[in-house]
Amino acid sequence: MTAIPLVLVHGHPFDHTMWRPQIEAFSASRRVVAPDLRGYGTAVPPAPVERFERFAEDIEALLDELDVTACVLAGLSMGGQIVMDCYRHFPERIRGLVLADTFPAADTPEGARVRHATADRLLREGMRGYADEVLEKMVAPYASPEVKAHVHGMMTATRPESAAAALRARAARPDHRELLTRVTVPALVAVGADDTYTPVADAQAMHAALPDSELHVFEGAAHLPNLERAGEFNTVLGEFLAKVDARS
């Protein structure tokens, strides 16, 4: 049985190290690709994204470069929205979807206004104040000091220009709710029980829309269960990957 490559798409405003526990857990048994998105981390080119679809185009180009013809695509938060956009652009390469702490709907006018206002703030003030403010929504207040430090460090290392550009791009992203009803591959929907950004109800709605999906709610986690509950997340992800491998 062939192990399908796993492609991990990070959220905002993070970088590929968001997936460190998963990279460590799965790299020995399958190919794992965890890029920094355009404008984030050490990505080349470092230029910020100018439209949301560019993220999916970059991932497709990377898969071409690495000769990855089929994969399981996993994304968290903004990464999950990018994964949905990837399915819109190149479904024939995708054997399974992992959608963690994300939601498919386009932004409301008020949601878009808040994203633009946050973008303005990041350009004006930098990342630290924002990172301090949202840390205990990204991870639960009771998360370990090590996880909090990692998450805070990723946020403060992100360039304000890149974070702002991504926020503006997300404000104009397409609605993927109807797309989910047409997904023909298995999907894993994951969410932290205490996530206030993308609550459990959002995950339940995606689970209901997807024709072949399973839902896992991680107790004791907020928006980043892959870090907050890494062992349990890896167990659930491993079981899902085994199912996709067997099917493929």
mmCIF file of C-alpha atoms in Angstrom:
data_model
loop_
_atom_site.group_PDB
_atom_site.id
_atom_site.type_symbol
_atom_site.label_atom_id
_atom_site.label_comp_id
_atom_site.label_asym_id
_atom_site.label_seq_id
_atom_site.Cartn_x
_atom_site.Cartn_y
_atom_site.Cartn_z
ATOM 1 C CA MET A 1 0.000 0.000 0.000
ATOM 2 C CA THR A 2 1.395 3.377 -1.044
ATOM 3 C CA ALA A 3 1.504 6.205 1.493
ATOM 4 C CA ILE A 4 -0.036 9.275 -0.138
ATOM 5 C CA PRO A 5 2.026 12.469 0.329
ATOM 6 C CA LEU A 6 0.700 14.883 2.953
ATOM 7 C CA VAL A 7 0.696 18.620 2.192
ATOM 8 C CA LEU A 8 0.244 20.918 5.212
ATOM 9 C CA VAL A 9 -0.990 24.491 4.722
ATOM 10 C CA HIS A 10 -0.438 26.821 7.664
ATOM 11 C CA GLY A 11 -2.780 29.492 8.997
ATOM 12 C CA HIS A 12 -2.449 33.220 9.591
ATOM 13 C CA PRO A 13 -0.259 34.821 10.843
ATOM 14 C CA PHE A 14 1.954 31.765 11.236
ATOM 15 C CA ASP A 15 4.492 29.787 9.201
ATOM 16 C CA HIS A 16 5.199 26.140 8.392
ATOM 17 C CA THR A 17 6.509 25.449 11.918
ATOM 18 C CA MET A 18 2.866 25.541 13.019
ATOM 19 C CA TRP A 19 2.858 21.928 11.798
ATOM 20 C CA ARG A 20 6.018 20.839 13.642
ATOM 21 C CA PRO A 21 4.344 17.973 15.611
ATOM 22 C CA GLN A 22 2.768 16.611 12.427
ATOM 23 C CA ILE A 23 5.963 16.924 10.390
ATOM 24 C CA GLU A 24 7.814 15.002 13.097
ATOM 25 C CA ALA A 25 5.092 12.354 13.400
ATOM 26 C CA PHE A 26 4.532 11.551 9.730
ATOM 27 C CA SER A 27 7.763 12.266 7.848
ATOM 28 C CA ALA A 28 9.158 8.802 8.578
ATOM 29 C CA SER A 29 6.217 7.030 6.922
ATOM 30 C CA ARG A 30 5.271 9.302 4.016
ATOM 31 C CA ARG A 31 6.372 12.366 2.113
ATOM 32 C CA VAL A 32 5.362 15.512 4.007
ATOM 33 C CA VAL A 33 5.367 18.913 2.310
ATOM 34 C CA ALA A 34 4.920 21.934 4.614
ATOM 35 C CA PRO A 35 5.688 25.167 2.763
ATOM 36 C CA ASP A 36 5.732 28.712 4.012
ATOM 37 C CA LEU A 37 2.992 30.567 2.149
ATOM 38 C CA ARG A 38 3.809 33.563 -0.039
ATOM 39 C CA GLY A 39 4.960 36.419 2.180
ATOM 40 C CA TYR A 40 5.310 34.247 5.292
ATOM 41 C CA GLY A 41 8.332 32.719 7.001
ATOM 42 C CA THR A 42 11.196 32.143 4.600
ATOM 43 C CA ALA A 43 8.996 31.871 1.489
ATOM 44 C CA VAL A 44 10.497 32.878 -1.847
ATOM 45 C CA PRO A 45 9.317 35.174 -3.304
ATOM 46 C CA PRO A 46 8.857 37.128 -0.073
ATOM 47 C CA ALA A 47 6.373 39.491 -1.738
ATOM 48 C CA PRO A 48 2.945 39.483 -0.089
ATOM 49 C CA VAL A 49 -0.047 37.906 -1.785
ATOM 50 C CA GLU A 50 -2.171 40.238 -3.895
ATOM 51 C CA ARG A 51 -5.278 38.035 -4.317
ATOM 52 C CA PHE A 52 -6.524 35.000 -2.442
ATOM 53 C CA GLU A 53 -6.357 32.604 -5.420
ATOM 54 C CA ARG A 54 -2.595 33.155 -5.586
ATOM 55 C CA PHE A 55 -2.102 30.868 -2.568
ATOM 56 C CA ALA A 56 -3.660 27.898 -4.399
ATOM 57 C CA GLU A 57 -1.733 28.715 -7.566
ATOM 58 C CA ASP A 58 1.509 28.732 -5.568
ATOM 59 C CA ILE A 59 0.715 25.363 -4.016
ATOM 60 C CA GLU A 60 -0.073 23.852 -7.411
ATOM 61 C CA ALA A 61 3.219 25.198 -8.775
ATOM 62 C CA LEU A 62 5.072 23.713 -5.791
ATOM 63 C CA LEU A 63 3.454 20.309 -6.354
ATOM 64 C CA ASP A 64 4.560 20.504 -10.006
ATOM 65 C CA GLU A 65 8.097 21.383 -8.935
ATOM 66 C CA LEU A 66 8.225 18.495 -6.431
ATOM 67 C CA ASP A 67 6.525 16.070 -8.846
ATOM 68 C CA VAL A 68 3.702 15.367 -6.392
ATOM 69 C CA THR A 69 0.885 14.109 -8.592
ATOM 70 C CA ALA A 70 -1.529 13.182 -5.773
ATOM 71 C CA CYS A 71 -1.752 14.198 -2.120
ATOM 72 C CA VAL A 72 -3.803 14.632 0.995
ATOM 73 C CA LEU A 73 -4.186 18.369 1.536
ATOM 74 C CA ALA A 74 -4.526 19.634 5.112
ATOM 75 C CA GLY A 75 -5.108 23.218 6.206
ATOM 76 C CA LEU A 76 -5.979 25.060 9.392
ATOM 77 C CA SER A 77 -7.927 28.339 9.592
ATOM 78 C CA MET A 78 -6.815 30.435 6.581
ATOM 79 C CA GLY A 79 -4.954 27.308 5.485
ATOM 80 C CA GLY A 80 -8.251 25.429 5.409
ATOM 81 C CA GLN A 81 -9.751 28.109 3.187
ATOM 82 C CA ILE A 82 -6.725 27.807 0.907
ATOM 83 C CA VAL A 83 -7.186 24.013 0.826
ATOM 84 C CA MET A 84 -10.797 24.490 -0.287
ATOM 85 C CA ASP A 85 -9.581 26.854 -3.011
ATOM 86 C CA CYS A 86 -7.030 24.241 -4.069
ATOM 87 C CA TYR A 87 -9.864 21.746 -4.452
ATOM 88 C CA ARG A 88 -11.646 24.293 -6.645
ATOM 89 C CA HIS A 89 -8.534 24.689 -8.833
ATOM 90 C CA PHE A 90 -7.068 21.160 -9.064
ATOM 91 C CA PRO A 91 -9.365 18.503 -7.539
ATOM 92 C CA GLU A 92 -7.856 15.744 -9.673
ATOM 93 C CA ARG A 93 -4.645 15.803 -7.594
ATOM 94 C CA ILE A 94 -6.322 15.618 -4.192
ATOM 95 C CA ARG A 95 -7.062 12.276 -2.513
ATOM 96 C CA GLY A 96 -8.262 13.614 0.829
ATOM 97 C CA LEU A 97 -8.976 16.892 2.629
ATOM 98 C CA VAL A 98 -8.272 17.888 6.216
ATOM 99 C CA LEU A 99 -10.156 21.040 7.219
ATOM 100 C CA ALA A 100 -9.205 22.191 10.712
ATOM 101 C CA ASP A 101 -10.668 25.174 12.577
ATOM 102 C CA THR A 102 -11.876 26.871 9.417
ATOM 103 C CA PHE A 103 -15.074 27.863 7.634
ATOM 104 C CA PRO A 104 -16.120 27.957 3.960
ATOM 105 C CA ALA A 105 -18.339 31.044 3.705
ATOM 106 C CA ALA A 106 -17.171 34.293 2.146
ATOM 107 C CA ASP A 107 -16.789 37.231 4.501
ATOM 108 C CA THR A 108 -19.830 39.310 5.332
ATOM 109 C CA PRO A 109 -19.491 43.056 4.698
ATOM 110 C CA GLU A 110 -18.814 43.518 8.412
ATOM 111 C CA GLY A 111 -16.266 40.685 8.425
ATOM 112 C CA ALA A 112 -14.465 42.251 5.473
ATOM 113 C CA ARG A 113 -14.484 45.639 7.207
ATOM 114 C CA VAL A 114 -12.879 44.130 10.304
ATOM 115 C CA ARG A 115 -10.173 42.433 8.208
ATOM 116 C CA HIS A 116 -9.307 45.708 6.462
ATOM 117 C CA ALA A 117 -9.265 47.576 9.770
ATOM 118 C CA THR A 118 -6.959 44.929 11.268
ATOM 119 C CA ALA A 119 -4.697 45.170 8.214
ATOM 120 C CA ASP A 120 -4.469 48.931 8.693
ATOM 121 C CA ARG A 121 -3.629 48.433 12.353
ATOM 122 C CA LEU A 122 -0.840 45.923 11.630
ATOM 123 C CA LEU A 123 0.767 48.281 9.119
ATOM 124 C CA ARG A 124 0.511 51.129 11.597
ATOM 125 C CA GLU A 125 1.551 49.354 14.822
ATOM 126 C CA GLY A 126 3.361 46.153 13.835
ATOM 127 C CA MET A 127 2.553 42.642 15.023
ATOM 128 C CA ARG A 128 3.375 42.583 18.740
ATOM 129 C CA GLY A 129 0.315 44.324 20.153
ATOM 130 C CA TYR A 130 -1.970 42.218 17.981
ATOM 131 C CA ALA A 131 -0.119 39.039 18.957
ATOM 132 C CA ASP A 132 -0.415 39.849 22.660
ATOM 133 C CA GLU A 133 -4.114 40.543 22.248
ATOM 134 C CA VAL A 134 -5.126 37.406 20.336
ATOM 135 C CA LEU A 135 -2.733 34.826 21.813
ATOM 136 C CA GLU A 136 -5.286 33.383 24.219
ATOM 137 C CA LYS A 137 -7.857 33.093 21.437
ATOM 138 C CA MET A 138 -5.431 31.375 19.078
ATOM 139 C CA VAL A 139 -4.690 28.874 21.842
ATOM 140 C CA ALA A 140 -6.703 28.359 24.985
ATOM 141 C CA PRO A 141 -5.683 30.330 28.098
ATOM 142 C CA TYR A 142 -4.767 27.016 29.734
ATOM 143 C CA ALA A 143 -2.436 25.924 26.880
ATOM 144 C CA SER A 144 1.119 25.023 27.844
ATOM 145 C CA PRO A 145 3.715 27.819 28.098
ATOM 146 C CA GLU A 146 5.731 26.114 25.331
ATOM 147 C CA VAL A 147 2.812 26.170 22.908
ATOM 148 C CA LYS A 148 1.976 29.771 23.794
ATOM 149 C CA ALA A 149 5.588 30.828 23.226
ATOM 150 C CA HIS A 150 5.728 29.062 19.851
ATOM 151 C CA VAL A 151 2.479 30.642 18.650
ATOM 152 C CA HIS A 152 3.414 34.111 19.892
ATOM 153 C CA GLY A 153 6.822 33.803 18.255
ATOM 154 C CA MET A 154 5.332 32.884 14.880
ATOM 155 C CA MET A 155 2.958 35.832 15.016
ATOM 156 C CA THR A 156 5.571 38.414 15.964
ATOM 157 C CA ALA A 157 8.000 37.101 13.326
ATOM 158 C CA THR A 158 5.469 37.598 10.524
ATOM 159 C CA ARG A 159 5.995 40.697 8.418
ATOM 160 C CA PRO A 160 3.147 43.199 8.934
ATOM 161 C CA GLU A 161 2.999 43.807 5.177
ATOM 162 C CA SER A 162 2.396 40.115 4.523
ATOM 163 C CA ALA A 163 -0.182 39.755 7.285
ATOM 164 C CA ALA A 164 -2.059 42.824 6.094
ATOM 165 C CA ALA A 165 -2.031 41.680 2.464
ATOM 166 C CA ALA A 166 -3.385 38.258 3.414
ATOM 167 C CA LEU A 167 -6.172 39.824 5.453
ATOM 168 C CA ARG A 168 -7.212 41.980 2.500
ATOM 169 C CA ALA A 169 -7.065 38.983 0.147
ATOM 170 C CA ARG A 170 -9.198 36.884 2.509
ATOM 171 C CA ALA A 171 -11.788 39.658 2.680
ATOM 172 C CA ALA A 172 -12.395 39.121 -1.065
ATOM 173 C CA ARG A 173 -12.136 35.317 -1.162
ATOM 174 C CA PRO A 174 -14.855 33.205 -2.849
ATOM 175 C CA ASP A 175 -17.613 31.349 -1.006
ATOM 176 C CA HIS A 176 -16.830 27.621 -0.862
ATOM 177 C CA ARG A 177 -20.022 26.294 0.738
ATOM 178 C CA GLU A 178 -21.480 24.907 -2.475
ATOM 179 C CA LEU A 179 -18.095 23.481 -3.450
ATOM 180 C CA LEU A 180 -18.052 21.320 -0.310
ATOM 181 C CA THR A 181 -21.222 19.522 -1.423
ATOM 182 C CA ARG A 182 -19.381 18.399 -4.587
ATOM 183 C CA VAL A 183 -16.216 17.055 -2.927
ATOM 184 C CA THR A 184 -15.668 13.446 -4.024
ATOM 185 C CA VAL A 185 -12.788 12.496 -1.688
ATOM 186 C CA PRO A 186 -12.803 11.669 2.036
ATOM 187 C CA ALA A 187 -12.546 14.631 4.395
ATOM 188 C CA LEU A 188 -11.575 15.044 8.031
ATOM 189 C CA VAL A 189 -13.115 18.044 9.782
ATOM 190 C CA ALA A 190 -11.320 18.974 13.000
ATOM 191 C CA VAL A 191 -11.959 21.709 15.546
ATOM 192 C CA GLY A 192 -10.986 22.684 19.062
ATOM 193 C CA ALA A 193 -13.923 22.554 21.470
ATOM 194 C CA ASP A 194 -13.043 26.019 22.814
ATOM 195 C CA ASP A 195 -12.369 27.675 19.438
ATOM 196 C CA THR A 196 -14.119 31.060 19.322
ATOM 197 C CA TYR A 197 -12.816 32.075 15.875
ATOM 198 C CA THR A 198 -14.342 29.062 14.113
ATOM 199 C CA PRO A 199 -16.648 27.422 16.642
ATOM 200 C CA VAL A 200 -17.798 23.812 16.681
ATOM 201 C CA ALA A 201 -21.014 24.804 14.882
ATOM 202 C CA ASP A 202 -18.957 25.825 11.822
ATOM 203 C CA ALA A 203 -17.241 22.437 11.801
ATOM 204 C CA GLN A 204 -20.571 20.634 12.154
ATOM 205 C CA ALA A 205 -21.945 22.553 9.165
ATOM 206 C CA MET A 206 -18.937 21.573 7.015
ATOM 207 C CA HIS A 207 -19.265 17.959 8.148
ATOM 208 C CA ALA A 208 -22.929 18.001 7.118
ATOM 209 C CA ALA A 209 -22.141 19.543 3.718
ATOM 210 C CA LEU A 210 -19.318 17.173 2.764
ATOM 211 C CA PRO A 211 -20.540 13.899 1.194
ATOM 212 C CA ASP A 212 -17.863 11.715 2.840
ATOM 213 C CA SER A 213 -16.506 13.250 6.026
ATOM 214 C CA GLU A 214 -15.754 12.591 9.658
ATOM 215 C CA LEU A 215 -15.785 15.173 12.431
ATOM 216 C CA HIS A 216 -13.477 15.279 15.434
ATOM 217 C CA VAL A 217 -13.851 17.824 18.230
ATOM 218 C CA PHE A 218 -10.729 18.189 20.383
ATOM 219 C CA GLU A 219 -11.501 18.865 24.018
ATOM 220 C CA GLY A 220 -8.989 21.076 25.784
ATOM 221 C CA ALA A 221 -8.093 23.087 22.684
ATOM 222 C CA ALA A 222 -9.023 26.364 21.005
ATOM 223 C CA HIS A 223 -8.005 27.410 17.461
ATOM 224 C CA LEU A 224 -4.816 25.301 17.130
ATOM 225 C CA PRO A 225 -5.598 21.740 18.270
ATOM 226 C CA ASN A 226 -2.694 20.390 16.201
ATOM 227 C CA LEU A 227 -0.380 22.138 18.688
ATOM 228 C CA GLU A 228 -2.518 22.201 21.811
ATOM 229 C CA ARG A 229 -3.490 18.504 21.592
ATOM 230 C CA ALA A 230 -0.745 17.305 19.271
ATOM 231 C CA GLY A 231 -0.775 13.644 20.297
ATOM 232 C CA GLU A 232 -4.519 13.238 19.892
ATOM 233 C CA PHE A 233 -4.502 15.256 16.667
ATOM 234 C CA ASN A 234 -1.771 13.026 15.236
ATOM 235 C CA THR A 235 -3.703 9.873 16.165
ATOM 236 C CA VAL A 236 -6.851 11.121 14.435
ATOM 237 C CA LEU A 237 -4.900 12.349 11.405
ATOM 238 C CA GLY A 238 -2.968 9.074 11.201
ATOM 239 C CA GLU A 239 -6.171 7.036 11.146
ATOM 240 C CA PHE A 240 -7.590 9.262 8.416
ATOM 241 C CA LEU A 241 -4.421 8.987 6.320
ATOM 242 C CA ALA A 242 -4.487 5.200 6.650
ATOM 243 C CA LYS A 243 -8.056 5.209 5.321
ATOM 244 C CA VAL A 244 -7.070 7.369 2.355
ATOM 245 C CA ASP A 245 -4.030 5.176 1.642
ATOM 246 C CA ALA A 246 -6.206 2.067 1.615
ATOM 247 C CA ARG A 247 -8.717 3.669 -0.725
ATOM 248 C CA SER A 248 -6.027 4.907 -3.106
#
